[in-house]
């Protein structure tokens, strides 16, 4: 295993880059693992990495039915932030943010965390007030948050439409400066490489077709590459959690919905921060390659098709021009869809299941990418200890039965509205 | 664009409709005091990949609630009927 | 001004009589009407047009259409600046200005071309391996330089002066692409009587036929059949219209470039028009794209696709080179060789096959063209334009001088649109290419897009698809195919069966993203072997050209490295749009004030004339305060509150949701949807109601009055008007179809004014025609219909949100402004003042009524102190789940009042509540939801949700707002600050 560094890059260049090793081995499945993680996305790979790194559990396999990082970790709009207001969410996402801040070093893989700031606009005095509670909650948790007036914002983000003629004039914003973006694919690859280095087997093109149970306890999985025994099984297949969990007889408070993402042609730097519209769902940032990356609402109906339809395309374009009219001639290069697990309160599930030694990580709604490090961290803890970490203790499967809804948006049990 | 053939108005863009979610979950009777049944109705979803019976309301048209059967894998619309009729049929079954 | 020295004296479809003057990088050139910027530059001998993305290598024109990877220019200027426009798609007009991109200080002398020297340190994905030190935030230090170097052109920072339109089209048969197969399909369906829409992305219909000479049989076929299409009333042909996406339900999106070929759109005309086409059936005839061949330094300007060279020669009348090497692995380049030769160029053909087709040798000899078979171009030479190539065969290498290299590596069907709905293309070994998979019912793919290269076949298949799409069976009147110069028979793209490989120097697989064969090899070595990993790791195919010329070569390289077949290696997914679409076109007219319709109340003009400051409440505009009452919002709303408390005020409440509930079972219906009881409400009385969601949390509240035995008038909050209506309809349609109840939204039918204050009754009495407003005839919660003295019908509800004697007066919306003015006049003697949402909020906070900040979708009836409303002896929506354990927990946050210990202290909504003396850490024990200054009490008052709620009354706690740097000691008090006995409503 070779470490990556500028010096290594230099010396390898002199040898024509001919002896870089594989970033991760194409492992063959063994008969039995201490832990099998189903799903080679960001969360599954992070879980495997932290199982090995934090808990010394290295006899671990990550099973991926396609190629690793092919789900939502490779389809999202790359935003990383921890500006959550509701109990349960705030400390969890802040821990994730802290892990992000050291992630490139920890993984020895540049995930290009770019803390360019996250600006959530307010379009009325009432919205400014609503931002105050969020900002106060963040500050009381030691998270950076600022409320900027329109004039202060204008100095920092000059290119928006500040005119009174705007349909939703800008009053100000809540800003988290430590927030920003990260290179999404690099997160999957970086975790894969680092997990592989610690002995984790990453097995692509291996689909789980069923669970092996003995006396109320999971002892393995059936796969397209044969039966694999497991001391514990963790599911991390957000988007398709219901389909997988059904094989274990679980019924979940989850619907699958399509969320579209969009990228424009590449241009020289135009938008520095992540900008979020306040009078509708829309967020935009510029990638290092130069494309503007943006997204908006769900398409609004259950779907497993990784593509969306025109109404949302129109809608996001309208909002983009509402806040930045000068983008009018810029061209949309691609739009695509990802399948989101939408829960009944908009918050995830990282928990034990009714089946012994089977664990569930899913229900990420919109929030999966930014949560990747903390999700892996706490899921690994939950599996290693057969008990939740303090940070994911609220994200149980049973909370709805008990009357606990971690509802950041106050939208109620309507998954498509979160 | 999904094109939903509303039984009253004809085929229309789905943008004219609002989505009401799974239509197979059985709403308990109003006087049913079972917390478990209400919990299952409100929170648990089958969420299949494939045919899915779901509610849509034609808010931009006749405002009728409809039960649409649609494949969640490819968005193909398989059947549409008025919810009132579909609920009666379901009761008869 | 230079001359068009590469322009032929005759031939082509350009208009030599109309000269267009244009500038490129500040230098002036001329071209002809009908040129593209690319053809005009080539006519002037300009081949160097850009610098590459990463290595800043000189780049020229490769293609002649949407496949162009290199020639990306910035057109126009100011608010019309358009970066990254393919020169091959930009039509020339007089006065056009174009500049090259990604170079400094100039195209010829680009400082960052130094990147080329360091390219070995910048292989694919190099950034993942470095920039991690020395500190944790190191990347943030390197990133700005990388961001500046990346990107392509510069976008405008000014507003776009042009307008766009969104239009809708409906047809029986949509045909995408007006090449031979598309024309045949449109003709078949058109003759059968279908409504046909034929969309063509280029300015001229004809597709690959435009590569043919204007004196050919192919051209006659084109013009005759287009003329017949034009004569059919049921067929519409639109050029300059690109189908960019295929969506569900037979819907496609198309972009019409209405005036992009002119300096600016005529006044009132759109620049572009975005079409949403709803077609019963769709025929894709999207053609195919020629593949480049790989060799060293294949990115040198002057290396061009053979089909593009033919297009420049035969369509634009431009001879793009005088000494030409045609490099081919199939027969399709021979037409180009012969035509270039006959146009005056010296031509050498280097064919990778040992045995080219037997009859071409004779034809070449007749044209004095040298053929070197069984040979390959190893490397191109030249900096800003190709000067020579090294050719290698079994005998060795030799150098051929040239100024143009035409490459012909076979064809890739344009399968993109046919795969937008998730149907992955499949590899057809017979044609050596990916072709559309079996398409769903109602979709057809025809022509070279399916791998069919034979013209006769393309026309026949197109014809049959057109007939099928029109619902007809076979018809004998199929048009004879055009006899084009294209060699018949599809030849395997890499006829030698060899895997592509690079040569000495740099071999570019993806020209736009500077991806080389070595990058592909590195990706393989490092394990990024699935096609998606290859794409993401190297950025292969992720440019604005979507990898049209690069994907297949990259894929074949990877398949070779993996020792697998191409189908085993797979292909990536094609995403819409097919070609980039301006955001402005997607938006159409929904920009500026037209973005989301603004909702105004019927009294809007009255407020505007008084100078009201408006607030946006959802889509509504509502008066926030009236500046006549104070210099700023804080003084004005306090004055407005004082007017209500001390005399009388009036406020526009038209935005409330209003629902007419009718039917014999209406009382039972209300009794089910509201938590409180409704069976005993008398006719002529109103009642406050709260409704829950199924999960037991509070959904909405409002007053509902009984107008008659079977008729009720429900009001909802402004925000939930739509959702409540849909919810009631849902329950009636699905849960309780047996209830004889109809609900009708009348929100837009009624305007409403609330008159509040002790002299409110006098104001009303003065405006009404002999109506007694005393407690006897219109007691609190009384309802009655009446008429104003000037004849307006009104409905009066004696309900109070402010705690004062108050009336809500409703009138049909068209009379709203009149009612407002009438009440205002009637109130003059009593000192009536209008008030806005700030005072409205302040008044209800003093009375402890929950509103939006408290009804936030997370609170229960008990949280809001409304638990007693719920009737224990009747079932209602939400009653079961509201008893879930956590919702009944003692430490839930419940509504209380807060008042400052120091009377002068300011309270803030959004402040967090902590125990007195506790550190400001975590979520605290509560939060402040609403705050107002109370003019009556002379200090701030607040509503808050605090753990334990009323049990804490009397306790001192702290309200902290770290963002304001404020920490205020407050006392927990009952939520009703004013007149807890409710005596003022009788005042």
mmCIF file of N, CA and C in Angstrom, chain A residues 5 13 17-18 22-23 67-68 74-75 87 90 105 110 112-116 133 136 140 159 161 165 167 183 185 265-266 268 286 288-289 306-307 309 314-315 318 328-333 335 400 402 405 407-408 413, chain C residues 80 82 84 102 120 127-128 130 132 139-140 143 147-148 150-151 153 157 159-160 162 166 247-248 525-526 529 532-533 536 546 575-576 580-581 583-584 586 593 595-596 616 695 858 884 886 910 922-923 961-963:
data_model
loop_
_atom_site.group_PDB
_atom_site.id
_atom_site.type_symbol
_atom_site.label_atom_id
_atom_site.label_comp_id
_atom_site.label_asym_id
_atom_site.label_seq_id
_atom_site.Cartn_x
_atom_site.Cartn_y
_atom_site.Cartn_z
ATOM 1 N N UNK A 5 1.048 11.268 -1.930
ATOM 2 C CA UNK A 5 1.579 12.559 -1.507
ATOM 3 C C UNK A 5 2.120 13.253 -2.749
ATOM 4 N N UNK A 13 5.620 10.058 -11.459
ATOM 5 C CA UNK A 13 5.586 10.708 -12.772
ATOM 6 C C UNK A 13 6.861 10.394 -13.542
ATOM 7 N N UNK A 17 4.108 6.740 -14.214
ATOM 8 C CA UNK A 17 2.912 6.300 -13.485
ATOM 9 C C UNK A 17 2.615 4.825 -13.720
ATOM 10 N N UNK A 18 3.676 4.051 -13.957
ATOM 11 C CA UNK A 18 3.443 2.663 -14.367
ATOM 12 C C UNK A 18 3.269 1.720 -13.176
ATOM 13 N N UNK A 22 -3.439 -0.783 -7.381
ATOM 14 C CA UNK A 22 -4.892 -0.638 -7.381
ATOM 15 C C UNK A 22 -5.328 0.120 -6.140
ATOM 16 N N UNK A 23 -6.317 0.983 -6.297
ATOM 17 C CA UNK A 23 -6.808 1.728 -5.133
ATOM 18 C C UNK A 23 -7.467 0.780 -4.133
ATOM 19 N N UNK A 67 -21.127 -1.294 -9.232
ATOM 20 C CA UNK A 67 -19.783 -0.796 -8.977
ATOM 21 C C UNK A 67 -19.857 0.156 -7.800
ATOM 22 N N UNK A 68 -18.796 0.204 -6.994
ATOM 23 C CA UNK A 68 -18.888 0.987 -5.766
ATOM 24 C C UNK A 68 -19.063 2.477 -6.087
ATOM 25 N N UNK A 74 -22.552 9.061 -5.732
ATOM 26 C CA UNK A 74 -22.038 9.556 -7.011
ATOM 27 C C UNK A 74 -23.042 10.358 -7.799
ATOM 28 N N UNK A 75 -24.166 10.720 -7.174
ATOM 29 C CA UNK A 75 -25.224 11.402 -7.923
ATOM 30 C C UNK A 75 -25.706 12.675 -7.255
ATOM 31 N N UNK A 87 -33.408 18.751 17.714
ATOM 32 C CA UNK A 87 -32.686 17.850 18.617
ATOM 33 C C UNK A 87 -32.526 16.491 17.941
ATOM 34 N N UNK A 90 -28.801 18.066 15.171
ATOM 35 C CA UNK A 90 -27.727 19.050 15.290
ATOM 36 C C UNK A 90 -26.389 18.423 15.661
ATOM 37 N N UNK A 105 -6.964 13.847 5.214
ATOM 38 C CA UNK A 105 -5.788 13.373 5.945
ATOM 39 C C UNK A 105 -5.987 11.962 6.455
ATOM 40 N N UNK A 110 -7.486 12.832 -1.275
ATOM 41 C CA UNK A 110 -8.020 14.192 -1.261
ATOM 42 C C UNK A 110 -9.488 14.176 -1.682
ATOM 43 N N UNK A 112 -11.277 16.710 -1.478
ATOM 44 C CA UNK A 112 -11.518 18.079 -1.940
ATOM 45 C C UNK A 112 -12.627 18.767 -1.154
ATOM 46 N N UNK A 113 -12.540 18.640 0.155
ATOM 47 C CA UNK A 113 -13.485 19.391 0.981
ATOM 48 C C UNK A 113 -13.210 20.876 0.775
ATOM 49 N N UNK A 114 -14.201 21.555 0.307
ATOM 50 C CA UNK A 114 -14.029 22.970 -0.005
ATOM 51 C C UNK A 114 -14.984 23.773 0.863
ATOM 52 N N UNK A 115 -14.440 24.349 1.923
ATOM 53 C CA UNK A 115 -15.301 25.048 2.898
ATOM 54 C C UNK A 115 -15.539 26.473 2.431
ATOM 55 N N UNK A 116 -16.352 26.557 1.417
ATOM 56 C CA UNK A 116 -16.565 27.851 0.779
ATOM 57 C C UNK A 116 -17.745 28.602 1.350
ATOM 58 N N UNK A 133 -33.516 31.259 15.077
ATOM 59 C CA UNK A 133 -33.536 30.078 15.953
ATOM 60 C C UNK A 133 -32.515 29.051 15.476
ATOM 61 N N UNK A 136 -29.053 30.325 16.354
ATOM 62 C CA UNK A 136 -28.811 30.221 17.795
ATOM 63 C C UNK A 136 -28.565 28.782 18.219
ATOM 64 N N UNK A 140 -25.211 27.483 19.942
ATOM 65 C CA UNK A 140 -25.236 26.856 21.268
ATOM 66 C C UNK A 140 -24.633 25.456 21.234
ATOM 67 N N UNK A 159 -23.198 38.821 -6.744
ATOM 68 C CA UNK A 159 -23.821 38.603 -8.041
ATOM 69 C C UNK A 159 -25.282 38.174 -8.007
ATOM 70 N N UNK A 161 -29.506 38.785 -7.325
ATOM 71 C CA UNK A 161 -30.445 39.861 -7.622
ATOM 72 C C UNK A 161 -30.925 40.478 -6.310
ATOM 73 N N UNK A 165 -37.252 44.762 -7.153
ATOM 74 C CA UNK A 165 -38.151 44.248 -8.187
ATOM 75 C C UNK A 165 -38.154 42.724 -8.223
ATOM 76 N N UNK A 167 -38.910 39.029 -7.480
ATOM 77 C CA UNK A 167 -40.191 38.484 -7.002
ATOM 78 C C UNK A 167 -40.103 38.152 -5.511
ATOM 79 N N UNK A 183 -15.761 16.522 -3.168
ATOM 80 C CA UNK A 183 -15.817 15.773 -4.437
ATOM 81 C C UNK A 183 -16.469 14.417 -4.146
ATOM 82 N N UNK A 185 -17.355 11.510 -5.750
ATOM 83 C CA UNK A 185 -16.773 10.197 -6.075
ATOM 84 C C UNK A 185 -15.565 9.891 -5.199
ATOM 85 N N UNK A 265 -22.686 23.569 -18.238
ATOM 86 C CA UNK A 265 -21.376 23.573 -18.863
ATOM 87 C C UNK A 265 -20.371 24.257 -17.924
ATOM 88 N N UNK A 266 -19.103 23.961 -18.126
ATOM 89 C CA UNK A 266 -18.071 24.565 -17.286
ATOM 90 C C UNK A 266 -17.794 26.004 -17.684
ATOM 91 N N UNK A 268 -15.631 29.758 -16.111
ATOM 92 C CA UNK A 268 -14.675 30.283 -15.130
ATOM 93 C C UNK A 268 -15.440 30.658 -13.847
ATOM 94 N N UNK A 286 -20.744 25.925 -7.457
ATOM 95 C CA UNK A 286 -19.936 25.699 -8.662
ATOM 96 C C UNK A 286 -18.862 24.678 -8.341
ATOM 97 N N UNK A 288 -15.331 22.451 -8.900
ATOM 98 C CA UNK A 288 -13.971 22.851 -9.246
ATOM 99 C C UNK A 288 -13.744 22.790 -10.754
ATOM 100 N N UNK A 289 -14.496 21.935 -11.423
ATOM 101 C CA UNK A 289 -14.341 21.815 -12.869
ATOM 102 C C UNK A 289 -15.041 22.954 -13.604
ATOM 103 N N UNK A 306 -34.017 6.062 -12.053
ATOM 104 C CA UNK A 306 -33.033 7.105 -11.721
ATOM 105 C C UNK A 306 -33.078 8.228 -12.742
ATOM 106 N N UNK A 307 -34.280 8.761 -12.917
ATOM 107 C CA UNK A 307 -34.426 9.876 -13.851
ATOM 108 C C UNK A 307 -35.691 10.622 -13.488
ATOM 109 N N UNK A 309 -38.477 14.172 -14.478
ATOM 110 C CA UNK A 309 -39.280 14.736 -15.553
ATOM 111 C C UNK A 309 -39.158 16.251 -15.622
ATOM 112 N N UNK A 314 -37.916 22.629 -15.181
ATOM 113 C CA UNK A 314 -38.359 24.026 -15.337
ATOM 114 C C UNK A 314 -38.265 24.767 -14.014
ATOM 115 N N UNK A 315 -38.739 24.102 -12.972
ATOM 116 C CA UNK A 315 -38.822 24.742 -11.674
ATOM 117 C C UNK A 315 -37.449 25.185 -11.166
ATOM 118 N N UNK A 318 -36.138 28.101 -13.150
ATOM 119 C CA UNK A 318 -36.821 29.348 -12.787
ATOM 120 C C UNK A 318 -36.228 29.946 -11.515
ATOM 121 N N UNK A 328 -28.930 33.392 -17.299
ATOM 122 C CA UNK A 328 -29.921 33.045 -18.321
ATOM 123 C C UNK A 328 -29.326 32.334 -19.538
ATOM 124 N N UNK A 329 -28.159 32.764 -20.003
ATOM 125 C CA UNK A 329 -27.610 32.174 -21.234
ATOM 126 C C UNK A 329 -26.706 30.981 -20.944
ATOM 127 N N UNK A 330 -26.498 30.726 -19.681
ATOM 128 C CA UNK A 330 -25.693 29.558 -19.337
ATOM 129 C C UNK A 330 -26.502 28.305 -19.636
ATOM 130 N N UNK A 331 -25.825 27.249 -20.036
ATOM 131 C CA UNK A 331 -26.576 26.106 -20.545
ATOM 132 C C UNK A 331 -26.489 24.881 -19.628
ATOM 133 N N UNK A 332 -27.628 24.252 -19.490
ATOM 134 C CA UNK A 332 -27.721 22.997 -18.737
ATOM 135 C C UNK A 332 -27.047 21.900 -19.545
ATOM 136 N N UNK A 333 -26.123 21.208 -18.899
ATOM 137 C CA UNK A 333 -25.359 20.172 -19.605
ATOM 138 C C UNK A 333 -25.972 18.790 -19.385
ATOM 139 N N UNK A 335 -28.918 16.482 -16.724
ATOM 140 C CA UNK A 335 -29.668 16.297 -15.486
ATOM 141 C C UNK A 335 -29.957 14.821 -15.319
ATOM 142 N N UNK A 400 -41.354 6.267 15.507
ATOM 143 C CA UNK A 400 -42.675 6.734 15.064
ATOM 144 C C UNK A 400 -43.777 6.098 15.914
ATOM 145 N N UNK A 402 -43.409 5.341 18.907
ATOM 146 C CA UNK A 402 -43.345 5.947 20.235
ATOM 147 C C UNK A 402 -43.799 7.411 20.246
ATOM 148 N N UNK A 405 -40.908 12.250 16.397
ATOM 149 C CA UNK A 405 -40.681 12.549 14.992
ATOM 150 C C UNK A 405 -39.640 13.660 14.917
ATOM 151 N N UNK A 407 -38.563 16.026 12.980
ATOM 152 C CA UNK A 407 -39.135 16.622 11.777
ATOM 153 C C UNK A 407 -38.593 18.038 11.577
ATOM 154 N N UNK A 408 -37.456 18.121 10.907
ATOM 155 C CA UNK A 408 -36.778 19.405 10.699
ATOM 156 C C UNK A 408 -37.686 20.394 9.952
ATOM 157 N N UNK A 413 -46.044 13.261 8.482
ATOM 158 C CA UNK A 413 -45.673 11.958 7.920
ATOM 159 C C UNK A 413 -46.000 11.849 6.438
ATOM 160 N N UNK C 80 -25.381 39.421 -23.534
ATOM 161 C CA UNK C 80 -25.622 38.331 -24.499
ATOM 162 C C UNK C 80 -24.430 37.384 -24.604
ATOM 163 N N UNK C 82 -22.133 34.457 -24.681
ATOM 164 C CA UNK C 82 -22.406 33.016 -24.652
ATOM 165 C C UNK C 82 -21.091 32.273 -24.711
ATOM 166 N N UNK C 84 -18.565 28.893 -24.625
ATOM 167 C CA UNK C 84 -18.541 27.453 -24.949
ATOM 168 C C UNK C 84 -19.436 27.077 -26.118
ATOM 169 N N UNK C 102 -9.987 30.132 -22.840
ATOM 170 C CA UNK C 102 -9.026 29.355 -22.062
ATOM 171 C C UNK C 102 -7.592 29.620 -22.498
ATOM 172 N N UNK C 120 3.071 15.285 -17.293
ATOM 173 C CA UNK C 120 3.316 13.990 -16.671
ATOM 174 C C UNK C 120 3.036 14.026 -15.166
ATOM 175 N N UNK C 127 -5.180 15.045 -8.620
ATOM 176 C CA UNK C 127 -5.586 15.868 -7.482
ATOM 177 C C UNK C 127 -6.090 15.035 -6.309
ATOM 178 N N UNK C 128 -6.446 13.775 -6.556
ATOM 179 C CA UNK C 128 -6.865 12.940 -5.424
ATOM 180 C C UNK C 128 -5.667 12.522 -4.571
ATOM 181 N N UNK C 130 -2.806 14.392 -3.955
ATOM 182 C CA UNK C 130 -1.957 15.442 -3.390
ATOM 183 C C UNK C 130 -2.824 16.595 -2.887
ATOM 184 N N UNK C 132 -2.921 17.588 0.017
ATOM 185 C CA UNK C 132 -3.494 17.230 1.318
ATOM 186 C C UNK C 132 -2.696 17.820 2.481
ATOM 187 N N UNK C 139 -6.163 21.916 1.017
ATOM 188 C CA UNK C 139 -6.840 21.976 -0.277
ATOM 189 C C UNK C 139 -7.415 23.359 -0.541
ATOM 190 N N UNK C 140 -7.917 24.006 0.509
ATOM 191 C CA UNK C 140 -8.511 25.333 0.332
ATOM 192 C C UNK C 140 -7.479 26.349 -0.167
ATOM 193 N N UNK C 143 -6.994 25.267 -4.027
ATOM 194 C CA UNK C 143 -8.189 25.196 -4.850
ATOM 195 C C UNK C 143 -8.452 26.427 -5.718
ATOM 196 N N UNK C 147 -9.415 26.275 -9.595
ATOM 197 C CA UNK C 147 -10.729 26.725 -10.090
ATOM 198 C C UNK C 147 -10.563 27.747 -11.212
ATOM 199 N N UNK C 148 -9.588 28.620 -11.052
ATOM 200 C CA UNK C 148 -9.398 29.628 -12.091
ATOM 201 C C UNK C 148 -8.925 28.989 -13.386
ATOM 202 N N UNK C 150 -9.546 25.919 -14.317
ATOM 203 C CA UNK C 150 -10.593 25.061 -14.886
ATOM 204 C C UNK C 150 -11.691 25.932 -15.483
ATOM 205 N N UNK C 151 -12.794 25.311 -15.797
ATOM 206 C CA UNK C 151 -13.856 26.046 -16.467
ATOM 207 C C UNK C 151 -13.455 26.242 -17.914
ATOM 208 N N UNK C 153 -15.219 28.874 -20.897
ATOM 209 C CA UNK C 153 -15.366 30.305 -21.161
ATOM 210 C C UNK C 153 -15.822 31.058 -19.934
ATOM 211 N N UNK C 157 -21.990 38.503 -16.644
ATOM 212 C CA UNK C 157 -22.389 38.949 -15.315
ATOM 213 C C UNK C 157 -23.511 39.972 -15.407
ATOM 214 N N UNK C 159 -27.428 41.096 -17.079
ATOM 215 C CA UNK C 159 -28.712 40.484 -17.392
ATOM 216 C C UNK C 159 -28.838 40.202 -18.878
ATOM 217 N N UNK C 160 -29.453 39.102 -19.207
ATOM 218 C CA UNK C 160 -29.733 38.730 -20.585
ATOM 219 C C UNK C 160 -30.866 39.617 -21.110
ATOM 220 N N UNK C 162 -32.479 39.298 -23.814
ATOM 221 C CA UNK C 162 -33.407 38.587 -24.695
ATOM 222 C C UNK C 162 -34.504 37.883 -23.908
ATOM 223 N N UNK C 166 -41.943 29.449 -23.798
ATOM 224 C CA UNK C 166 -42.215 28.019 -23.654
ATOM 225 C C UNK C 166 -43.508 27.713 -24.372
ATOM 226 N N UNK C 247 -38.911 12.140 -22.235
ATOM 227 C CA UNK C 247 -39.434 11.963 -20.885
ATOM 228 C C UNK C 247 -40.625 11.010 -20.905
ATOM 229 N N UNK C 248 -41.194 10.771 -19.738
ATOM 230 C CA UNK C 248 -42.297 9.824 -19.655
ATOM 231 C C UNK C 248 -43.512 10.319 -20.425
ATOM 232 N N UNK C 525 -5.038 0.502 -14.286
ATOM 233 C CA UNK C 525 -4.027 0.036 -13.339
ATOM 234 C C UNK C 525 -4.484 0.248 -11.903
ATOM 235 N N UNK C 526 -5.157 1.362 -11.671
ATOM 236 C CA UNK C 526 -5.551 1.694 -10.298
ATOM 237 C C UNK C 526 -6.900 1.103 -9.913
ATOM 238 N N UNK C 529 -12.048 0.419 -13.215
ATOM 239 C CA UNK C 529 -12.188 -0.339 -14.448
ATOM 240 C C UNK C 529 -13.607 -0.406 -14.976
ATOM 241 N N UNK C 532 -18.163 3.349 -15.582
ATOM 242 C CA UNK C 532 -18.530 4.537 -14.803
ATOM 243 C C UNK C 532 -17.341 5.045 -13.990
ATOM 244 N N UNK C 533 -16.541 4.134 -13.462
ATOM 245 C CA UNK C 533 -15.348 4.578 -12.746
ATOM 246 C C UNK C 533 -14.368 5.240 -13.698
ATOM 247 N N UNK C 536 -15.663 8.709 -14.431
ATOM 248 C CA UNK C 536 -15.578 9.633 -13.313
ATOM 249 C C UNK C 536 -14.128 9.906 -12.919
ATOM 250 N N UNK C 546 -20.574 15.693 -24.499
ATOM 251 C CA UNK C 546 -21.017 14.418 -23.941
ATOM 252 C C UNK C 546 -20.272 13.234 -24.552
ATOM 253 N N UNK C 575 -27.608 10.935 -20.517
ATOM 254 C CA UNK C 575 -28.535 11.782 -19.769
ATOM 255 C C UNK C 575 -28.971 12.942 -20.639
ATOM 256 N N UNK C 576 -30.209 13.390 -20.454
ATOM 257 C CA UNK C 576 -30.591 14.620 -21.130
ATOM 258 C C UNK C 576 -29.847 15.804 -20.512
ATOM 259 N N UNK C 580 -26.578 20.989 -24.892
ATOM 260 C CA UNK C 580 -26.877 21.885 -23.764
ATOM 261 C C UNK C 580 -28.019 22.866 -24.073
ATOM 262 N N UNK C 581 -28.790 23.173 -23.043
ATOM 263 C CA UNK C 581 -29.962 24.048 -23.184
ATOM 264 C C UNK C 581 -29.811 25.234 -22.240
ATOM 265 N N UNK C 583 -30.522 28.016 -19.638
ATOM 266 C CA UNK C 583 -31.485 28.087 -18.537
ATOM 267 C C UNK C 583 -32.631 29.027 -18.899
ATOM 268 N N UNK C 584 -32.302 30.108 -19.606
ATOM 269 C CA UNK C 584 -33.332 31.070 -19.991
ATOM 270 C C UNK C 584 -34.449 30.415 -20.789
ATOM 271 N N UNK C 586 -35.354 27.277 -20.590
ATOM 272 C CA UNK C 586 -36.135 26.414 -19.703
ATOM 273 C C UNK C 586 -37.121 27.228 -18.875
ATOM 274 N N UNK C 593 -40.876 39.304 -12.296
ATOM 275 C CA UNK C 593 -42.150 39.284 -11.565
ATOM 276 C C UNK C 593 -43.057 38.141 -12.017
ATOM 277 N N UNK C 595 -42.109 35.095 -12.288
ATOM 278 C CA UNK C 595 -41.711 33.858 -11.622
ATOM 279 C C UNK C 595 -42.675 33.642 -10.459
ATOM 280 N N UNK C 596 -43.522 32.671 -10.553
ATOM 281 C CA UNK C 596 -44.538 32.388 -9.542
ATOM 282 C C UNK C 596 -45.501 33.569 -9.408
ATOM 283 N N UNK C 616 -44.267 39.352 1.989
ATOM 284 C CA UNK C 616 -44.619 38.175 1.195
ATOM 285 C C UNK C 616 -44.936 37.022 2.134
ATOM 286 N N UNK C 695 -51.343 11.792 12.362
ATOM 287 C CA UNK C 695 -50.345 11.413 13.355
ATOM 288 C C UNK C 695 -50.582 12.110 14.697
ATOM 289 N N UNK C 858 -45.043 20.544 14.500
ATOM 290 C CA UNK C 858 -44.368 19.691 15.490
ATOM 291 C C UNK C 858 -45.066 19.732 16.844
ATOM 292 N N UNK C 884 -49.662 8.709 21.592
ATOM 293 C CA UNK C 884 -48.395 7.956 21.640
ATOM 294 C C UNK C 884 -47.545 8.481 22.802
ATOM 295 N N UNK C 886 -44.487 9.384 23.659
ATOM 296 C CA UNK C 886 -43.606 10.562 23.685
ATOM 297 C C UNK C 886 -44.394 11.852 23.538
ATOM 298 N N UNK C 910 -36.807 33.232 18.240
ATOM 299 C CA UNK C 910 -35.666 32.405 17.850
ATOM 300 C C UNK C 910 -34.616 32.298 18.940
ATOM 301 N N UNK C 922 -26.140 23.444 23.868
ATOM 302 C CA UNK C 922 -27.148 22.462 23.457
ATOM 303 C C UNK C 922 -28.468 23.111 23.107
ATOM 304 N N UNK C 923 -29.514 22.314 23.189
ATOM 305 C CA UNK C 923 -30.822 22.793 22.749
ATOM 306 C C UNK C 923 -31.559 23.561 23.840
ATOM 307 N N UNK C 961 -29.841 34.679 22.824
ATOM 308 C CA UNK C 961 -29.725 34.756 21.374
ATOM 309 C C UNK C 961 -28.267 35.014 21.025
ATOM 310 N N UNK C 962 -27.477 33.953 20.944
ATOM 311 C CA UNK C 962 -26.043 34.145 20.711
ATOM 312 C C UNK C 962 -25.732 34.960 19.459
ATOM 313 N N UNK C 963 -26.557 34.822 18.415
ATOM 314 C CA UNK C 963 -26.230 35.603 17.213
ATOM 315 C C UNK C 963 -26.400 37.097 17.446
#
